mmCIF file of C-alpha atoms in Angstrom:
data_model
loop_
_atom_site.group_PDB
_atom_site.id
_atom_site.type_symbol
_atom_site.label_atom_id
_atom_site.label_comp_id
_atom_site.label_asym_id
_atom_site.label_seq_id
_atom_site.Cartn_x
_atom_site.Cartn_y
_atom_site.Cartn_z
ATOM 1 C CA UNK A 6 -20.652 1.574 5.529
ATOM 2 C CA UNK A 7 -18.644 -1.144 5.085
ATOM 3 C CA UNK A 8 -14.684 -1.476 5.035
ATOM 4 C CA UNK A 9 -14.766 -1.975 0.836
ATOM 5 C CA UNK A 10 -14.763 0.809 -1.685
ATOM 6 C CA UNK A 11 -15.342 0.925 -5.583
ATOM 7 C CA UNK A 12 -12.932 2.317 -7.163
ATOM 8 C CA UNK A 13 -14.066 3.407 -10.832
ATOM 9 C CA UNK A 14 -10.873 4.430 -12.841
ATOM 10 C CA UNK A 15 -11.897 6.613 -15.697
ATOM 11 C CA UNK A 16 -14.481 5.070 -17.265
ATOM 12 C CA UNK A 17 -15.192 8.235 -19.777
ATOM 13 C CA UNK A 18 -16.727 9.210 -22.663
ATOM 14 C CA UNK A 19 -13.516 9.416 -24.842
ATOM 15 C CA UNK A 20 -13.052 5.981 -24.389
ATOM 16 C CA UNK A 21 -16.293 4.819 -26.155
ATOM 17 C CA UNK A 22 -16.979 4.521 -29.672
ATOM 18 C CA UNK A 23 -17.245 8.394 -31.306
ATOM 19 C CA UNK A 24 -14.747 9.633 -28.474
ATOM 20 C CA UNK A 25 -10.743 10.300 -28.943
ATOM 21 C CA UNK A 26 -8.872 6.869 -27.862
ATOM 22 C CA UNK A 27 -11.731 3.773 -28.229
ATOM 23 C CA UNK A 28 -10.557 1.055 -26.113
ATOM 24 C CA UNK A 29 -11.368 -2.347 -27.179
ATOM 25 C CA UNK A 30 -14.757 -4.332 -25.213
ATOM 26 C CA UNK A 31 -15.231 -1.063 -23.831
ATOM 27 C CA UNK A 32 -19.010 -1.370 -23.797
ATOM 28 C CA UNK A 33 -18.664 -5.137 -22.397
ATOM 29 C CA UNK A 34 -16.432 -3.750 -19.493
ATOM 30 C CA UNK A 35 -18.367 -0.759 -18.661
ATOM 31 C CA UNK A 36 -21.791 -3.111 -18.568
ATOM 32 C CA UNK A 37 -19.748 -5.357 -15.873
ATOM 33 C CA UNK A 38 -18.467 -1.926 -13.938
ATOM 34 C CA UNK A 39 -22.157 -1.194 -14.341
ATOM 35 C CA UNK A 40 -23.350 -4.211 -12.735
ATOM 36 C CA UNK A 41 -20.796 -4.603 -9.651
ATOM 37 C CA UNK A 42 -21.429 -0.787 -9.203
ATOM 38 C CA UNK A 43 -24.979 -2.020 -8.658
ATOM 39 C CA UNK A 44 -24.029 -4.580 -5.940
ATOM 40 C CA UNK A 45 -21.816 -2.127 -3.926
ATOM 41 C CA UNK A 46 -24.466 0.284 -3.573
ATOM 42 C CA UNK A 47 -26.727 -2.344 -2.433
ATOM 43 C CA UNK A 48 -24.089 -3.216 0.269
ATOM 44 C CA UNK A 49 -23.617 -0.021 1.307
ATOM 45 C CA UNK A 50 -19.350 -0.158 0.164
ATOM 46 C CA UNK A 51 -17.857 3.336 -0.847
ATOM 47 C CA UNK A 52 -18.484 4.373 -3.923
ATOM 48 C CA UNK A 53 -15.211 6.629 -5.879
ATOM 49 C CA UNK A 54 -15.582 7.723 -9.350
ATOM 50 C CA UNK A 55 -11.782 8.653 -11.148
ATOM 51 C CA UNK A 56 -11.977 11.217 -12.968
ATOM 52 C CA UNK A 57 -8.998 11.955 -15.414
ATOM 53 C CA UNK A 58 -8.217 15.097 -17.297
ATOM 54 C CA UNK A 59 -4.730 15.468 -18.914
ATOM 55 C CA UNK A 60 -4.410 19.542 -18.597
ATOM 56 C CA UNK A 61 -3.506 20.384 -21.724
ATOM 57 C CA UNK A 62 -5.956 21.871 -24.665
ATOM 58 C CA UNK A 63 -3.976 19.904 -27.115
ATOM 59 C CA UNK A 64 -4.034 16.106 -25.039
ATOM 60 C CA UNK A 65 -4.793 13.292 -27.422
ATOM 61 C CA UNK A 66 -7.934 12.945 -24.915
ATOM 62 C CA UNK A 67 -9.857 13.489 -21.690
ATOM 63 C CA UNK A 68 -9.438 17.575 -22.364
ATOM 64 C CA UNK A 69 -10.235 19.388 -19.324
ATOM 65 C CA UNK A 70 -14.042 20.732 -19.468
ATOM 66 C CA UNK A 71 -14.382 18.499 -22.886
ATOM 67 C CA UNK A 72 -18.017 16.259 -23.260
ATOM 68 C CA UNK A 73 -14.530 13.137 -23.812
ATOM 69 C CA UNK A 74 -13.335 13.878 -20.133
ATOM 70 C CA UNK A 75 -16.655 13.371 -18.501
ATOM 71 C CA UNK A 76 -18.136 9.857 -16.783
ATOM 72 C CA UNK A 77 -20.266 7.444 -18.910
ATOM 73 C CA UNK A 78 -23.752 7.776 -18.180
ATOM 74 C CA UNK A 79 -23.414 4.150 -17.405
ATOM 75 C CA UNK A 80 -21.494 4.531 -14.053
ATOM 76 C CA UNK A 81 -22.554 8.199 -13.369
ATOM 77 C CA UNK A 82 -22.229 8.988 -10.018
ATOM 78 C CA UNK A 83 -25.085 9.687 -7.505
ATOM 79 C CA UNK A 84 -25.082 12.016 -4.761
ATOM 80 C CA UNK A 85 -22.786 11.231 -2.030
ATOM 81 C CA UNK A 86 -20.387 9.594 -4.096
ATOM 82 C CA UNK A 87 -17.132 10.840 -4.259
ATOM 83 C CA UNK A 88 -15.456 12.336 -7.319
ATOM 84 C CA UNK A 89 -11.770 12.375 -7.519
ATOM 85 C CA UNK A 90 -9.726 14.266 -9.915
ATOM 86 C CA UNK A 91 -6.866 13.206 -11.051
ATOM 87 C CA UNK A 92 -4.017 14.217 -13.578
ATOM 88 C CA UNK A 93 -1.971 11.049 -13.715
ATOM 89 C CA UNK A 94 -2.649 7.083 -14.382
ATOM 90 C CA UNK A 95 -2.148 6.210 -10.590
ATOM 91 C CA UNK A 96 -5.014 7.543 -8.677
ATOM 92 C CA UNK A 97 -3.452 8.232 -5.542
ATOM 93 C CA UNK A 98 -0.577 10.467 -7.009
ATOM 94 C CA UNK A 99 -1.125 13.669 -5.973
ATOM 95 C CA UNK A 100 -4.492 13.176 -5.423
ATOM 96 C CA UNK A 101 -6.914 12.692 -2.095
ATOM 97 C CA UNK A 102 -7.612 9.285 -2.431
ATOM 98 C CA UNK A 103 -5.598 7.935 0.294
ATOM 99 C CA UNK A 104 -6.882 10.467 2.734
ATOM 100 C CA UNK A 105 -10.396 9.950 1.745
ATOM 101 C CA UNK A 106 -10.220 6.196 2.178
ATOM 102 C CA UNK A 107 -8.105 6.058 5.189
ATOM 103 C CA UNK A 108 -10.785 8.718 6.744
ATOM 104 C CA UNK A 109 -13.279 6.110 5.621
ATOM 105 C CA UNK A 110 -11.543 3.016 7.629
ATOM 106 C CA UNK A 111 -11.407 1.420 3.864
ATOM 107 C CA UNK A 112 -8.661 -1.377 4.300
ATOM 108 C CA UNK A 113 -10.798 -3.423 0.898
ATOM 109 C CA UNK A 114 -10.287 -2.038 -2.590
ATOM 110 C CA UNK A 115 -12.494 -3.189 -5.767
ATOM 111 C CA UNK A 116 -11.249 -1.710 -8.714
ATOM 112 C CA UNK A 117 -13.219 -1.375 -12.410
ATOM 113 C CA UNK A 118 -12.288 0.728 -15.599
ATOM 114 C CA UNK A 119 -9.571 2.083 -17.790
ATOM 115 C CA UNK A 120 -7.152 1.482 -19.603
ATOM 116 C CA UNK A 121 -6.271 -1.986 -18.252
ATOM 117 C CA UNK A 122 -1.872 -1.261 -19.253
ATOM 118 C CA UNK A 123 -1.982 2.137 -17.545
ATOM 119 C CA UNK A 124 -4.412 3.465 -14.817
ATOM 120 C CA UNK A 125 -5.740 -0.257 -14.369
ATOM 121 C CA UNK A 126 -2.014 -0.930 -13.515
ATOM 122 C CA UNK A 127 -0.532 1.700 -11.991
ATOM 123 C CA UNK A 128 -3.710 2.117 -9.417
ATOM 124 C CA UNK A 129 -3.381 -1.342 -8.501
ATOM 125 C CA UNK A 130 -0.079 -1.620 -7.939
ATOM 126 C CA UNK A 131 -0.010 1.935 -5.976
ATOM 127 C CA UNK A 132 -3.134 0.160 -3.557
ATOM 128 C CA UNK A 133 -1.176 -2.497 -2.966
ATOM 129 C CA UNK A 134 1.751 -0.943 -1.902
ATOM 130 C CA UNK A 135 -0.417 0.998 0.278
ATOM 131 C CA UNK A 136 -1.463 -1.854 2.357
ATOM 132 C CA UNK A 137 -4.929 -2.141 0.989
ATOM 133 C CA UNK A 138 -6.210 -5.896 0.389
ATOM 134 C CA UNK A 139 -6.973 -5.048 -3.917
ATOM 135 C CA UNK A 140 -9.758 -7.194 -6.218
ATOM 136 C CA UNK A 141 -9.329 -6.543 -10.020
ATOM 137 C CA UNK A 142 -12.744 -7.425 -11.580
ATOM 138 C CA UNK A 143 -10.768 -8.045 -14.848
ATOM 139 C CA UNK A 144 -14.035 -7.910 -17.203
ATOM 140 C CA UNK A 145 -14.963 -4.762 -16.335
ATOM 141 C CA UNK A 146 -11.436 -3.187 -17.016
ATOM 142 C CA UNK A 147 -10.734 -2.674 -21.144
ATOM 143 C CA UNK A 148 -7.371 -2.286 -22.785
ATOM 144 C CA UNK A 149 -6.114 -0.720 -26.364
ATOM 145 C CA UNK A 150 -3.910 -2.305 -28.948
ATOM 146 C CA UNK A 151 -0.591 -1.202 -28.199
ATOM 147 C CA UNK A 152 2.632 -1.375 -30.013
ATOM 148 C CA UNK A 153 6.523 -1.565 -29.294
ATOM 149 C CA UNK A 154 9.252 -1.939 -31.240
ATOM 150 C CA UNK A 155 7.383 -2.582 -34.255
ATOM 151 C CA UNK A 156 5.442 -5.317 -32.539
ATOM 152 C CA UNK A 157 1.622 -4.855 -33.033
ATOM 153 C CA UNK A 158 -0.064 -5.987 -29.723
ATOM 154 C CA UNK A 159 -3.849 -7.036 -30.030
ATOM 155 C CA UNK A 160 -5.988 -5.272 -26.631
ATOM 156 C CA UNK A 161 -6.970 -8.643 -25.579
ATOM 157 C CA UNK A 162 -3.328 -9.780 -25.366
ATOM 158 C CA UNK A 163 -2.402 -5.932 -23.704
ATOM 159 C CA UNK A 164 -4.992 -6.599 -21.179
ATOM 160 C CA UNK A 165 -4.215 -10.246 -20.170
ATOM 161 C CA UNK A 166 -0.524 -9.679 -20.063
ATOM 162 C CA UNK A 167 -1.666 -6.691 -17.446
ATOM 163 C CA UNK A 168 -4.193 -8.782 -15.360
ATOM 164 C CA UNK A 169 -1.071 -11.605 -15.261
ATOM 165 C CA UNK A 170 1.190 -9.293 -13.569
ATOM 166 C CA UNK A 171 -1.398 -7.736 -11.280
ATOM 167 C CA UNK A 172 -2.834 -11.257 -10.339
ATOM 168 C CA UNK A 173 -1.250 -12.826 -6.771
ATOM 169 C CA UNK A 174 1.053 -10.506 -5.702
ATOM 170 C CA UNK A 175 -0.646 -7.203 -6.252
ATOM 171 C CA UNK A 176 -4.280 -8.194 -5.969
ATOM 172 C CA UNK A 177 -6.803 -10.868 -6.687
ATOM 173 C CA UNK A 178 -8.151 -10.626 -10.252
ATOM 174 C CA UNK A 179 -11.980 -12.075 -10.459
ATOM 175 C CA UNK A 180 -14.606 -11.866 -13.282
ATOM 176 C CA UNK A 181 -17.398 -9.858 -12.142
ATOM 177 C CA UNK A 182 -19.112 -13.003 -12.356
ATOM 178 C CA UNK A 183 -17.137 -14.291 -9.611
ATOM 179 C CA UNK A 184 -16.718 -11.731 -8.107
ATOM 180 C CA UNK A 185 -20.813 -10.647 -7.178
ATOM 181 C CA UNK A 186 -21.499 -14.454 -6.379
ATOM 182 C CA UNK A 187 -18.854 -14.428 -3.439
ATOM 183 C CA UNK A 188 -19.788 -10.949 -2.206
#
């Protein structure tokens, strides 16, 4: 094992087209989680699916027990992997993530998934903080339109505002391009 783990925020079923809240170049992103998922296995990093429910029967999405809350087929996890559940966009809060990585002598973070303005964000940002050394493969994150104050934001702008703020002082943000030809 190496001193890197995958971190694979929620990359669920609702999110795709048919589930509750489609995210925009979900497909594109997932393919890109799909293929650096493929590279850390081959390197032997640590491998940690997110898994978010929101417990309530009447959440917008991820439902607990619902077909919406489980892992894409895409980036399902094999055995040994580690599944955590969480309830909340950052992944450590209240969860075992820290434990498990610290356990693990992880001190390198890649992060994938969704949704690039909220678990993306507040995972990163939480690593960080943390002491862990964070990578952002931005193309296999995906964001939603989002709106304020009557302002319609497009996903594309959502998710490079998101990578902007994350990039230098909270982590490095790569393409996965980039990313698998340096690693």
């Amino acid at each position: 094992m190496t001193d890197t783990a995958l971190i694979l925020v929620d990359i669920q079923k609702d999110y795709f087209n048919g589930g509750r809240w489609t995210l925009s170049k979900i497909e594109q992103a997932s393919d890109n989680a799909a293929r650096v998922l493929a590279h850390a296995r081959q390197a032997g990093d640590m491998i940690v699916h997110i898994h978010h429910e929101i417990p309530s029967e009447t959440a917008p999405f991820f439902r607990p027990g619902s077909e919406g809350a489980e892992i894409h087929p895409k980036v399902a996890p094999q055995e040994g992997e580690d599944v955590i559940l969480k309830h909340k966009p950052n992944s450590f809060l209240n969860t075992r993530l820290h434990d498990t990585l610290g356990s693990s002598g992880i001190s390198n973070l890649v992060i994938v998934g969704a949704m690039s303005q909220m678990c993306i964000d507040a995972t990163t940002r939480a690593a960080a903080d943390l002491g862990y050394k964070v990578t952002v493969v931005h193309d296999a994150c995906a964001a939603r339109d989002a709106e304020f104050g009557g302002v319609a934001v497009p996903a594309a702008q959502v998710h490079a505002a998101f990578m902007s703020g994350l990039s230098g002082t909270y982590a490095t943000v790569i393409d996965s391009a980039g990313y698998l030809a340096a690693h």
